[in-house]
XYZ file of N, CA and C in Angstrom:
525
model
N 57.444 -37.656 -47.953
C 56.948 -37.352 -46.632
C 55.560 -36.739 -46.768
N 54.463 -37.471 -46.413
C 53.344 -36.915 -46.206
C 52.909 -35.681 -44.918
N 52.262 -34.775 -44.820
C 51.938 -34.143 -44.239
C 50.415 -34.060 -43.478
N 49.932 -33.917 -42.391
C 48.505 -34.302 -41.882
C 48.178 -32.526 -41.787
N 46.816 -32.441 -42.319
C 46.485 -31.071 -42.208
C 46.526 -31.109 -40.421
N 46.974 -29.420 -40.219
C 46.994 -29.611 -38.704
C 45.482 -28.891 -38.034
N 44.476 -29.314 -38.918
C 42.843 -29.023 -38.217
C 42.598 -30.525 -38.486
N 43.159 -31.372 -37.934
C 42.736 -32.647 -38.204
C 42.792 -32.982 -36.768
N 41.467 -34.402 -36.764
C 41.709 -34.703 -34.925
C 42.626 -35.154 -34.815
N 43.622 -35.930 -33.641
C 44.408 -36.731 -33.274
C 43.529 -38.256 -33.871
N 44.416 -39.245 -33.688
C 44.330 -40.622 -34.218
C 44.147 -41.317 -33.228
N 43.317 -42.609 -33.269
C 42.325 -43.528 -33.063
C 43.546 -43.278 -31.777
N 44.681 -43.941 -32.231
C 46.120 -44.553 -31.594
C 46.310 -43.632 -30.390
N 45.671 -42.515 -30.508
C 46.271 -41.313 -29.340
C 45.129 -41.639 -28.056
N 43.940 -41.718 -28.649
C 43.024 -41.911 -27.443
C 43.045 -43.087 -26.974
N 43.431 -44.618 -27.558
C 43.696 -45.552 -27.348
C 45.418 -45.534 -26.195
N 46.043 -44.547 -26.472
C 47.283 -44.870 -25.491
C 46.979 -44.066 -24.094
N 46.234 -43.397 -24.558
C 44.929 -42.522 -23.061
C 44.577 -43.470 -21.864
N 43.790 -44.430 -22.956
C 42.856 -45.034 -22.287
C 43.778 -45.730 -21.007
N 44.827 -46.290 -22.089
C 45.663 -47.598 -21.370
C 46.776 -46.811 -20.439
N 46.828 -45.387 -20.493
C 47.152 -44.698 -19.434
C 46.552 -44.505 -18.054
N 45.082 -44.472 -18.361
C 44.001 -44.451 -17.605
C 43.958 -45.558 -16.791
N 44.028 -46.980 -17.265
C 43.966 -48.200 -16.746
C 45.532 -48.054 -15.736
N 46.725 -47.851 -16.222
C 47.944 -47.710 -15.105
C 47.777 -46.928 -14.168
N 46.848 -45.986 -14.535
C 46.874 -44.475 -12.963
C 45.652 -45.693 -11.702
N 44.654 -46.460 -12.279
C 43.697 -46.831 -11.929
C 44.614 -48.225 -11.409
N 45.179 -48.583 -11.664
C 46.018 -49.987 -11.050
C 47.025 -49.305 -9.833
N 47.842 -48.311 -10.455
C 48.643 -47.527 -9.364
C 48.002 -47.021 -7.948
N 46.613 -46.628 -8.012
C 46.016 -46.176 -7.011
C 45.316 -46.901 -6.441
N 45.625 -48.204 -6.766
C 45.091 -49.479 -5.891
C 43.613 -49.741 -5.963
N 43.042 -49.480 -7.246
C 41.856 -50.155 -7.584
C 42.200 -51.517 -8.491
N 40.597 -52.216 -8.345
C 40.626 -53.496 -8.793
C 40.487 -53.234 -10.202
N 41.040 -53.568 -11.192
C 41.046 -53.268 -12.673
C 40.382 -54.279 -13.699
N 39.263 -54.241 -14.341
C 39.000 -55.150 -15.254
C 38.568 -54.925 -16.624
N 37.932 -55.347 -17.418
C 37.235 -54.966 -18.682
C 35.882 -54.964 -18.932
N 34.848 -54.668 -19.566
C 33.600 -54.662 -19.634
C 33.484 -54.412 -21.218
N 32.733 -54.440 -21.650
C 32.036 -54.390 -23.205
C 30.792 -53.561 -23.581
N 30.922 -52.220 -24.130
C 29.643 -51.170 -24.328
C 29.643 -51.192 -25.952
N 28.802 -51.814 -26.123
C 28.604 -51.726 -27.700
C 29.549 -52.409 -28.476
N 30.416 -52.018 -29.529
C 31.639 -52.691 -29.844
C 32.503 -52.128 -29.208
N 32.715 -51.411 -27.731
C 33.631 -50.913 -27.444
C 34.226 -51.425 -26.328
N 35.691 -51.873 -26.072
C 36.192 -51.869 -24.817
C 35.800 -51.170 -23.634
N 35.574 -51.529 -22.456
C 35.511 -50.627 -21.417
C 36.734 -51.139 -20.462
N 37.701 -50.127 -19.865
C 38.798 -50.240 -18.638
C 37.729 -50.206 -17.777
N 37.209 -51.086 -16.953
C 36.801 -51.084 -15.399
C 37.228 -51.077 -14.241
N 37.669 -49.789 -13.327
C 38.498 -49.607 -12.019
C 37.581 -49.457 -11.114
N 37.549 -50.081 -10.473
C 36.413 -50.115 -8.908
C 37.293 -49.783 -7.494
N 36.878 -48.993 -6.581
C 37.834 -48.949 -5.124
C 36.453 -48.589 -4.463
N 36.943 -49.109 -2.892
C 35.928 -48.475 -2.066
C 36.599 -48.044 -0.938
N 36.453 -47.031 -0.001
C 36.870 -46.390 0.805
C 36.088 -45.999 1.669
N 36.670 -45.502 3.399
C 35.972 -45.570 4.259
C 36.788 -44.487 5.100
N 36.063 -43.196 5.662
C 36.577 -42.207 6.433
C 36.517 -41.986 7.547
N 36.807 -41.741 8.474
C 35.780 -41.232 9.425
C 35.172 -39.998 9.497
N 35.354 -38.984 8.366
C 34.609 -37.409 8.257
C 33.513 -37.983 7.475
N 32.980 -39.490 7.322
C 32.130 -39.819 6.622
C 31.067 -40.824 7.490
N 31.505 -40.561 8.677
C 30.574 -41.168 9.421
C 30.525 -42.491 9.101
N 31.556 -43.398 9.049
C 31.708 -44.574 8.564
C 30.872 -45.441 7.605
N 30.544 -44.349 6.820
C 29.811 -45.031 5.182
C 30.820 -45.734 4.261
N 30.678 -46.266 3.603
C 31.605 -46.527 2.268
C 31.226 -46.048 1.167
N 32.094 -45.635 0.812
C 32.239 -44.887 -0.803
C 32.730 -45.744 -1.863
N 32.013 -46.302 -2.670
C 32.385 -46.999 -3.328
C 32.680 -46.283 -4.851
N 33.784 -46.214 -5.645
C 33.934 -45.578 -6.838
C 34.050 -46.361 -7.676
N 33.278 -46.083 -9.191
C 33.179 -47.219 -10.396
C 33.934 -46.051 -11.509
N 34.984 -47.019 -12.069
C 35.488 -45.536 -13.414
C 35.520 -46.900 -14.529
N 34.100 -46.060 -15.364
C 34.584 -46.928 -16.437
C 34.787 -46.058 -17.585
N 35.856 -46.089 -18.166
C 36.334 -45.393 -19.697
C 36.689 -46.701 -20.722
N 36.273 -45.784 -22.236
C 36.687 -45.883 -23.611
C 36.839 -45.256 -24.145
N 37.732 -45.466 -25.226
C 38.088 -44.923 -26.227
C 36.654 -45.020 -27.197
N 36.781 -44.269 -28.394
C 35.742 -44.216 -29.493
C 36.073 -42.894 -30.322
N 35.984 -43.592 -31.283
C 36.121 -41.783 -32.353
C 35.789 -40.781 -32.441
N 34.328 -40.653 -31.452
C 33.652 -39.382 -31.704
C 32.949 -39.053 -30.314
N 32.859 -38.193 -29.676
C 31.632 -37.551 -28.670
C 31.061 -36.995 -28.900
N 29.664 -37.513 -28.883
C 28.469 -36.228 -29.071
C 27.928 -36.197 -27.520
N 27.009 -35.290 -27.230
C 26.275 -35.154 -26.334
C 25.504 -36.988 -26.132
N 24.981 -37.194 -27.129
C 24.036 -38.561 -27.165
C 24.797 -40.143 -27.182
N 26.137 -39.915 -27.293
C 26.842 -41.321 -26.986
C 27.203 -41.024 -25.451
N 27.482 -39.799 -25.006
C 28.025 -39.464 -23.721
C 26.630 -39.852 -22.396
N 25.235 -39.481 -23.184
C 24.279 -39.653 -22.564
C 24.161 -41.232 -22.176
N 24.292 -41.730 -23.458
C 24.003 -43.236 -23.412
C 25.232 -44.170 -22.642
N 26.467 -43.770 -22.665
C 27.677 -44.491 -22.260
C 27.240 -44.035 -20.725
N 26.908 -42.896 -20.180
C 26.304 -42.732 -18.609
C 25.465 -43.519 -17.673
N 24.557 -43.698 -19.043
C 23.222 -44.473 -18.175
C 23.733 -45.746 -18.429
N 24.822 -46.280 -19.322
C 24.890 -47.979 -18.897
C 25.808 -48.089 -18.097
N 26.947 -47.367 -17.910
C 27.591 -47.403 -16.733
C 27.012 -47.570 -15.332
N 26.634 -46.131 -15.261
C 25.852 -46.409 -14.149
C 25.055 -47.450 -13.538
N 23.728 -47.980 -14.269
C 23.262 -48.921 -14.353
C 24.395 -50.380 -14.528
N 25.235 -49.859 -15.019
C 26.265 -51.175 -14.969
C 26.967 -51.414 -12.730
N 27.443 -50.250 -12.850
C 27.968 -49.607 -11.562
C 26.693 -50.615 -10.017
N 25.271 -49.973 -10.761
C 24.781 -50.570 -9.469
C 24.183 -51.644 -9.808
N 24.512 -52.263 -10.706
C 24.763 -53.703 -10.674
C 25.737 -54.727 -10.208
N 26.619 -54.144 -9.900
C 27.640 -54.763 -9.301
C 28.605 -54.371 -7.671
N 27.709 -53.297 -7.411
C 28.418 -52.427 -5.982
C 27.864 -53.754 -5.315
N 28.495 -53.401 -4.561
C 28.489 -54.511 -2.773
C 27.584 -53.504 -1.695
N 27.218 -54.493 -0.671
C 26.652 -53.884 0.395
C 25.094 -54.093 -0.084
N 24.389 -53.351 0.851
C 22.924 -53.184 0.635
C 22.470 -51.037 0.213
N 22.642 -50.880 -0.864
C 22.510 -49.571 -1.278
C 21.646 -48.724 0.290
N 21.736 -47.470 -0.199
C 21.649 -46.583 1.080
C 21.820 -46.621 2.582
N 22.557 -48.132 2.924
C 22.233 -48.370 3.970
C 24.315 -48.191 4.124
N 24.492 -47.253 4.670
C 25.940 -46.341 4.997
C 26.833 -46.998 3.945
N 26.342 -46.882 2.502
C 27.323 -46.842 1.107
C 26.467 -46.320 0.247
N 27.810 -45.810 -0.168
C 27.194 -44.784 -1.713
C 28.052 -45.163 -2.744
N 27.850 -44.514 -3.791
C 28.452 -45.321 -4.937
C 28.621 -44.073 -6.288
N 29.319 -43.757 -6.684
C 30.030 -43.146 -7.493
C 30.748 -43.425 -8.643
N 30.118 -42.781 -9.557
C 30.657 -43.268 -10.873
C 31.183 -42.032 -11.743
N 32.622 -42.749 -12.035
C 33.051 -41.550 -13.235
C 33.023 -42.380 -14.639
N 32.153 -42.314 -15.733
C 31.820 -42.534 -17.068
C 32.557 -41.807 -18.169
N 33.912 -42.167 -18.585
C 34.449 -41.450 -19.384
C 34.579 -41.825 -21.289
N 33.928 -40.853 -21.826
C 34.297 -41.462 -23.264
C 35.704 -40.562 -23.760
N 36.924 -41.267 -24.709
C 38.295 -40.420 -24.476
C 37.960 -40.775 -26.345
N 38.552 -39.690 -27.103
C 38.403 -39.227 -28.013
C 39.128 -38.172 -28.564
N 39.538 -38.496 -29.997
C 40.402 -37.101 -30.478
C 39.585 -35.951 -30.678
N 38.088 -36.666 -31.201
C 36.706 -35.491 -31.356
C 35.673 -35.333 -30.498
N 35.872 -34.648 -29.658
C 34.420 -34.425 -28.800
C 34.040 -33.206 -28.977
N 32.615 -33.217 -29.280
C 31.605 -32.256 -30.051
C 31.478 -31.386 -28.728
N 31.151 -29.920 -29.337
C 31.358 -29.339 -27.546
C 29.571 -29.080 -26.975
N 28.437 -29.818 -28.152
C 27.662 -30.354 -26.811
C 27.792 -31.347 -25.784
N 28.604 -32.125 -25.948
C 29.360 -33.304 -24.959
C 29.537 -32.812 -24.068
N 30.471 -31.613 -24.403
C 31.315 -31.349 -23.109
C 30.361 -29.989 -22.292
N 29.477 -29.458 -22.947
C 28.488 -29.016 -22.168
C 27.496 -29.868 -21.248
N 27.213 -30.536 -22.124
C 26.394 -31.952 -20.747
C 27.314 -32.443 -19.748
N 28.482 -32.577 -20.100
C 29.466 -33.279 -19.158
C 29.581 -31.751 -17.750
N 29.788 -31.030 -18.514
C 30.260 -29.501 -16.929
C 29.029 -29.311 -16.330
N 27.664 -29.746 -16.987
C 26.045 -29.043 -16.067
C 25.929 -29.546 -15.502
N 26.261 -30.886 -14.999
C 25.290 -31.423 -13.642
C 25.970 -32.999 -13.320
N 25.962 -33.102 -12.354
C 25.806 -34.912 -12.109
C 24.552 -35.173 -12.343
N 25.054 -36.929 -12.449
C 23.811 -37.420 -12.579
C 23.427 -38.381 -11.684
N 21.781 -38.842 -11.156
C 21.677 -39.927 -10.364
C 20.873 -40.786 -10.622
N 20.905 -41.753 -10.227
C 20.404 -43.438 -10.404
C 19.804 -43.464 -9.339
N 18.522 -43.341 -9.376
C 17.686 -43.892 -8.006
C 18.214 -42.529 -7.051
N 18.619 -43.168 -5.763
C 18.850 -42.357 -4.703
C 20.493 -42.990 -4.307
N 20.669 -43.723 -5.172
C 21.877 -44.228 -4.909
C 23.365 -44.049 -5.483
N 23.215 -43.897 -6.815
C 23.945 -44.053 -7.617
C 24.171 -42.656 -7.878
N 25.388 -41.853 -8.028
C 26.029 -40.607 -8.483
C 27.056 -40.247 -9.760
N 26.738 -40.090 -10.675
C 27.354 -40.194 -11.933
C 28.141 -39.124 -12.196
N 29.343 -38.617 -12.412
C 29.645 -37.135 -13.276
C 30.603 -37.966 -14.571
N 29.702 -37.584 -15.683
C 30.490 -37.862 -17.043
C 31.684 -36.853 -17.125
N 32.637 -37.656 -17.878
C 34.012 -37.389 -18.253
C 34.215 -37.472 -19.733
N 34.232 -36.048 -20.429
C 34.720 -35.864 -21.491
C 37.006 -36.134 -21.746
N 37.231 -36.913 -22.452
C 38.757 -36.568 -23.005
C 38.900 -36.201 -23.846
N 39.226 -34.883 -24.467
C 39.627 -35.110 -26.069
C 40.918 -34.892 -25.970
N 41.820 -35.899 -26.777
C 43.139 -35.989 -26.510
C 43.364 -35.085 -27.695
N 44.695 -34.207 -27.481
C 44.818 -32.580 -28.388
C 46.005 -33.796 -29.533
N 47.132 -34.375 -28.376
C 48.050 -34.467 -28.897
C 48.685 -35.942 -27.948
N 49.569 -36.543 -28.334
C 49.929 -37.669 -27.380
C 50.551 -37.192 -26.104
N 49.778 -37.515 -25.114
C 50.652 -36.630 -24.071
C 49.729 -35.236 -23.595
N 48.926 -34.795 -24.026
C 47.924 -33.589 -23.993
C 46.327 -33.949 -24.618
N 45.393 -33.686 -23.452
C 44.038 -33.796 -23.151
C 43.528 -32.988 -22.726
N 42.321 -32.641 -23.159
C 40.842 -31.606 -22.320
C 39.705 -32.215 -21.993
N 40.184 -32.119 -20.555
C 39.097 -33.114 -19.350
C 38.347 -32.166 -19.102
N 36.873 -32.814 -19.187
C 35.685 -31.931 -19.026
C 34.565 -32.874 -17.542
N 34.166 -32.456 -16.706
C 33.456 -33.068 -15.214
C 33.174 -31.462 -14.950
N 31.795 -32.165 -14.291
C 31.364 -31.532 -13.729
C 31.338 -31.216 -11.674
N 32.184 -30.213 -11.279
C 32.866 -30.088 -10.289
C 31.951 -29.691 -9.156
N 30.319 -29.607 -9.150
C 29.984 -28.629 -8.245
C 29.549 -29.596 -7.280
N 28.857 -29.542 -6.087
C 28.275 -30.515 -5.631
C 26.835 -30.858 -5.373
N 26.846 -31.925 -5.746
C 24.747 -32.426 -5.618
C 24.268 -32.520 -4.312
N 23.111 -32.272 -4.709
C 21.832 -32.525 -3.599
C 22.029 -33.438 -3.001
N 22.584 -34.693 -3.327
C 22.573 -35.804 -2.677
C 24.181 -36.031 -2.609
N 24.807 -37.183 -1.461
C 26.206 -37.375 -1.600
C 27.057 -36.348 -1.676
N 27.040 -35.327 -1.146
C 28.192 -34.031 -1.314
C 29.135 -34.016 -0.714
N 28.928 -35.100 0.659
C 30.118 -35.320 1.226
C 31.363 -35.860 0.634
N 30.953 -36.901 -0.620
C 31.987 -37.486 -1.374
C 32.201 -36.201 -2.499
N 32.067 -35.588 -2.869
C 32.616 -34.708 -3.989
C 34.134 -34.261 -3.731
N 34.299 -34.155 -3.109
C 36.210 -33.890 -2.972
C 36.913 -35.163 -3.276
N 36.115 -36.097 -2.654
C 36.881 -37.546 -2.653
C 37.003 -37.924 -4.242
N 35.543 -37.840 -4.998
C 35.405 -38.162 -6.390
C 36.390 -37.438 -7.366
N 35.989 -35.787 -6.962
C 37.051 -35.192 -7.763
C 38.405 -35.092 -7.850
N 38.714 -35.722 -6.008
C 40.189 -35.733 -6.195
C 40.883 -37.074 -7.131
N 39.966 -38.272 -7.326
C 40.216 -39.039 -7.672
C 40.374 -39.072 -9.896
N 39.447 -38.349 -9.683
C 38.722 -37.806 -11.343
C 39.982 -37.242 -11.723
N 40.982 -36.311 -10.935
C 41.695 -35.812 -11.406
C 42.706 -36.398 -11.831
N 43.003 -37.321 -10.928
C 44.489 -38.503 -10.487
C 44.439 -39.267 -11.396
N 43.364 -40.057 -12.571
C 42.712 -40.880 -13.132
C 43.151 -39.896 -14.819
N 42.099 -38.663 -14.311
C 42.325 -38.030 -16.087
C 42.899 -36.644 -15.748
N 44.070 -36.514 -15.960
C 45.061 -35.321 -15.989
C 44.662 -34.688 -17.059
């Protein structure tokens, strides 16, 4: 019987059964579910759009794209943001600013995330133009079954009306 030192990360296998957890919460809540490709990495792609009336009949359109990957630094988290995003308003519907907004949660899920990651991930959203609203999503999965979700919760200058909507969704998505 071998033994794993227990300061060791979790395995590839743990953030990988995350992910594909991620993809069932994102099918359950009645988004459209697909795949995308960031580097050599899988991406789960869940898209929904929604419409309130405390929103003055805009649409909110939400993009969640997560992967798995072995490691988070601050600089894969940076880079997996800006192609999302840029992925995100490449593909939203409608005519941008004109009563739709668009929201993106960018998650990299990982047994190791470096805790400048997860400092960039809690300081700030991010935005694309005047359109596009980003908050990166740190996972580091502890254990199968146990994760530390890192977003940033406060609300921006722009789009603040959707921040409850995003976060309630951010949550439902990554427990």
């Amino acid at each position: 019987m071998t033994q794993q030192p227990m300061n060791s990360a979790p395995s590839a296998d743990a953030a990988t059964a995350y992910l594909e957890a991620v993809r069932g919460r994102l099918t359950a809540d009645g988004c459209s579910v697909t795949k995308a490709t960031w580097g050599d990495h899988q991406v789960v792609l869940g898209s929904r759009s929604d419409r309130k009336a405390r929103w003055m009949g805009t649409k909110a359109e939400l993009f969640v794209l997560a992967a798995a990957v072995p490691e988070v630094d601050a600089r894969s988290l940076a880079g997996f943001t800006e192609w999302a995003m840029a992925f995100a308003r490449g593909v939203r519907s409608g005519v941008a600013g004109a009563r739709n907004a668009a929201s993106v949660l960018p998650a990299l899920i990982s047994g190791s995330v470096q805790q400048d990651a997860v400092n960039w991930a809690a300081a700030d959203a991010r935005l694309l133009g005047a359109t596009v609203i980003g908050r990166p999503v740190t996972v580091q999965v502890l254990a199968p079954g146990s994760a530390r979700v890192t977003v940033h919760r406060g609300r921006p200058m722009y789009g603040g009306m959707f921040t409850g909507h995003v976060l309630e969704k951010a949550a439902l998505y990554f427990p």
